[in-house]
Amino acid sequence: MPSSARVVHDRPGRSRSGAARGRIRRACAVVAAIAVSALPLVFAPTNPGVPECPTGLACHFVPAAYAADGNYDTADRPHDGNDIRYIVIHDTEETYDRTLGLFANPRKGAAAHYVVRSSDGDVTQAVRTEDIAYHAGNYWYNTHSIGIEHEGVLVDGARWYTDAMYESSARLVRYLAARYHIPLDREHILGHEEVPSATPKGAGTAHYDPGPYWDWDRFFALLGEPLRGDRPSPASAAAPPVPVPSVLTLVPPFDANAQPLRQCVRARCTDLPAQGSNVVYLRTAPAADAPLIGDPAVHPDGSPGTTEVSDWSAKAVAGQSFVTAGRSGEWTAIWFGGRLAWFRDPGGRLGVPGGWLGPMLTPRPGRTSIPVYGAAYPEAAAYPGTIPATDLAPLPYRIPAGQVYLGVAENPGAYYFARFDGTDTPDNHSVVTGQRRFWAISFNHRRVFVDARDVQALPGGRFAPD
Ligand SMILES: [Zn+2]
């Protein structure tokens, strides 16, 4: 959650829409029964005290407060139509106990489903997985994910992320992924930093946890799905470069990947101690002295990205996959955030063939550029009159014709309408599903959406696995 700012639950807009054309699904009877039988300001969870954890894991349930201001919404996932597609990894920037205390505050406006303790990997569940915790700062992602907080301070790096913590968290993620059929890959097991803002206004200030010192390489090895698969280790013989265009996965070796990083507090910047990281810096040209890639949301003045720890403009992250765009000497180019981005990769050790993750998508002929979105909400006409339509404004990026991005999944736009159980709100706890379809794509540091009508798969269709 909080890395520097408070988690914001992006509540929907208030504008009314026309007649309903979308499919409406209602939540479980249990929720409805609570709504009519009681009107306290704070509810107890439906099944307190019984944590959802794998057998043998030290795990407790300390409920987050459920209140009108909200730390979570009640739901009946996935049976109510809100499928759980992602697990989102966070760090707390707080102690374990203080984090649980914040979640118990009905005015906090944020909670995660689980918190993992640094010292011994102890796990506390705060929100049931059927419910929607406000952890990702993006309501669409909240609706479709489970959030796991890790006790730590991201600039302190490995000190907080202990063996016990990685092992407990990986056991929990394996259990949740099996239960909800979530693929164990980096397009579905995300860092909070990979979740976009749902709105253009928040695009430049979205959170950046768990940050550069979270060892995705190690985490995925513990999940039993190593990021490199059965491919050779970085120390072994050079491999031929990944063909262009095809899907490439970034696999920097964590311990040996000490990258320049600095922390700036009130314009005073200090270098962070050299240590292993998950960062791959991206440049505007195939040269070590070329500027880092900028980002229009982080640097609206057009200036380049920086090595500041909070500046995610030019940082790709271990395990992320992109489409190759070129090769020049020891440098490889990928399409990243609407730009051509270069990283040095002598011997093809850093970028390896991405395997089958999804189709390569490019703007349809006739489009000079297409918009991208931070959520996949239905068109306004899909909402019934009882449910305010949620605006979906494009993020401050465009994908120009000719660029290619990895498509992860295609789904119709959907929105879960939830209000406090203690209110008598028509159509409370229902899912609005639209006609408009979206592709989730790997875009820049974060994952975004494009309208399915705006893209087509590359001719020849699919990436052929090696
Ligand atoms: Zn977070």
JSON list of C-alpha atoms and ligand atoms in Angstrom, two decimals, residues 1-2 7 89-91 135 149 192 207 209, ligand 1:
[
{"chain": "A", "resi": 1, "resn": "MET", "atom": "CA", "xyz": [0.00, 0.00, 0.00]},
{"chain": "A", "resi": 2, "resn": "PRO", "atom": "CA", "xyz": [1.30, 3.27, 1.15]},
{"chain": "A", "resi": 7, "resn": "VAL", "atom": "CA", "xyz": [-4.16, 4.57, -0.85]},
{"chain": "A", "resi": 89, "resn": "ILE", "atom": "CA", "xyz": [2.24, -7.60, -3.87]},
{"chain": "A", "resi": 90, "resn": "HIS", "atom": "CA", "xyz": [2.77, -4.54, -1.64]},
{"chain": "A", "resi": 91, "resn": "ASP", "atom": "CA", "xyz": [5.06, -3.35, 1.10]},
{"chain": "A", "resi": 135, "resn": "HIS", "atom": "CA", "xyz": [-5.41, -1.88, -1.67]},
{"chain": "A", "resi": 149, "resn": "GLU", "atom": "CA", "xyz": [1.09, -6.46, 2.19]},
{"chain": "A", "resi": 192, "resn": "HIS", "atom": "CA", "xyz": [1.39, -2.56, -6.74]},
{"chain": "A", "resi": 207, "resn": "HIS", "atom": "CA", "xyz": [2.36, 3.95, -5.96]},
{"chain": "A", "resi": 209, "resn": "ASP", "atom": "CA", "xyz": [5.84, -0.48, -4.03]},
{"chain": "B", "resi": 1, "resn": "ZN", "atom": "ZN", "xyz": [0.94, -0.80, -2.21]}
]
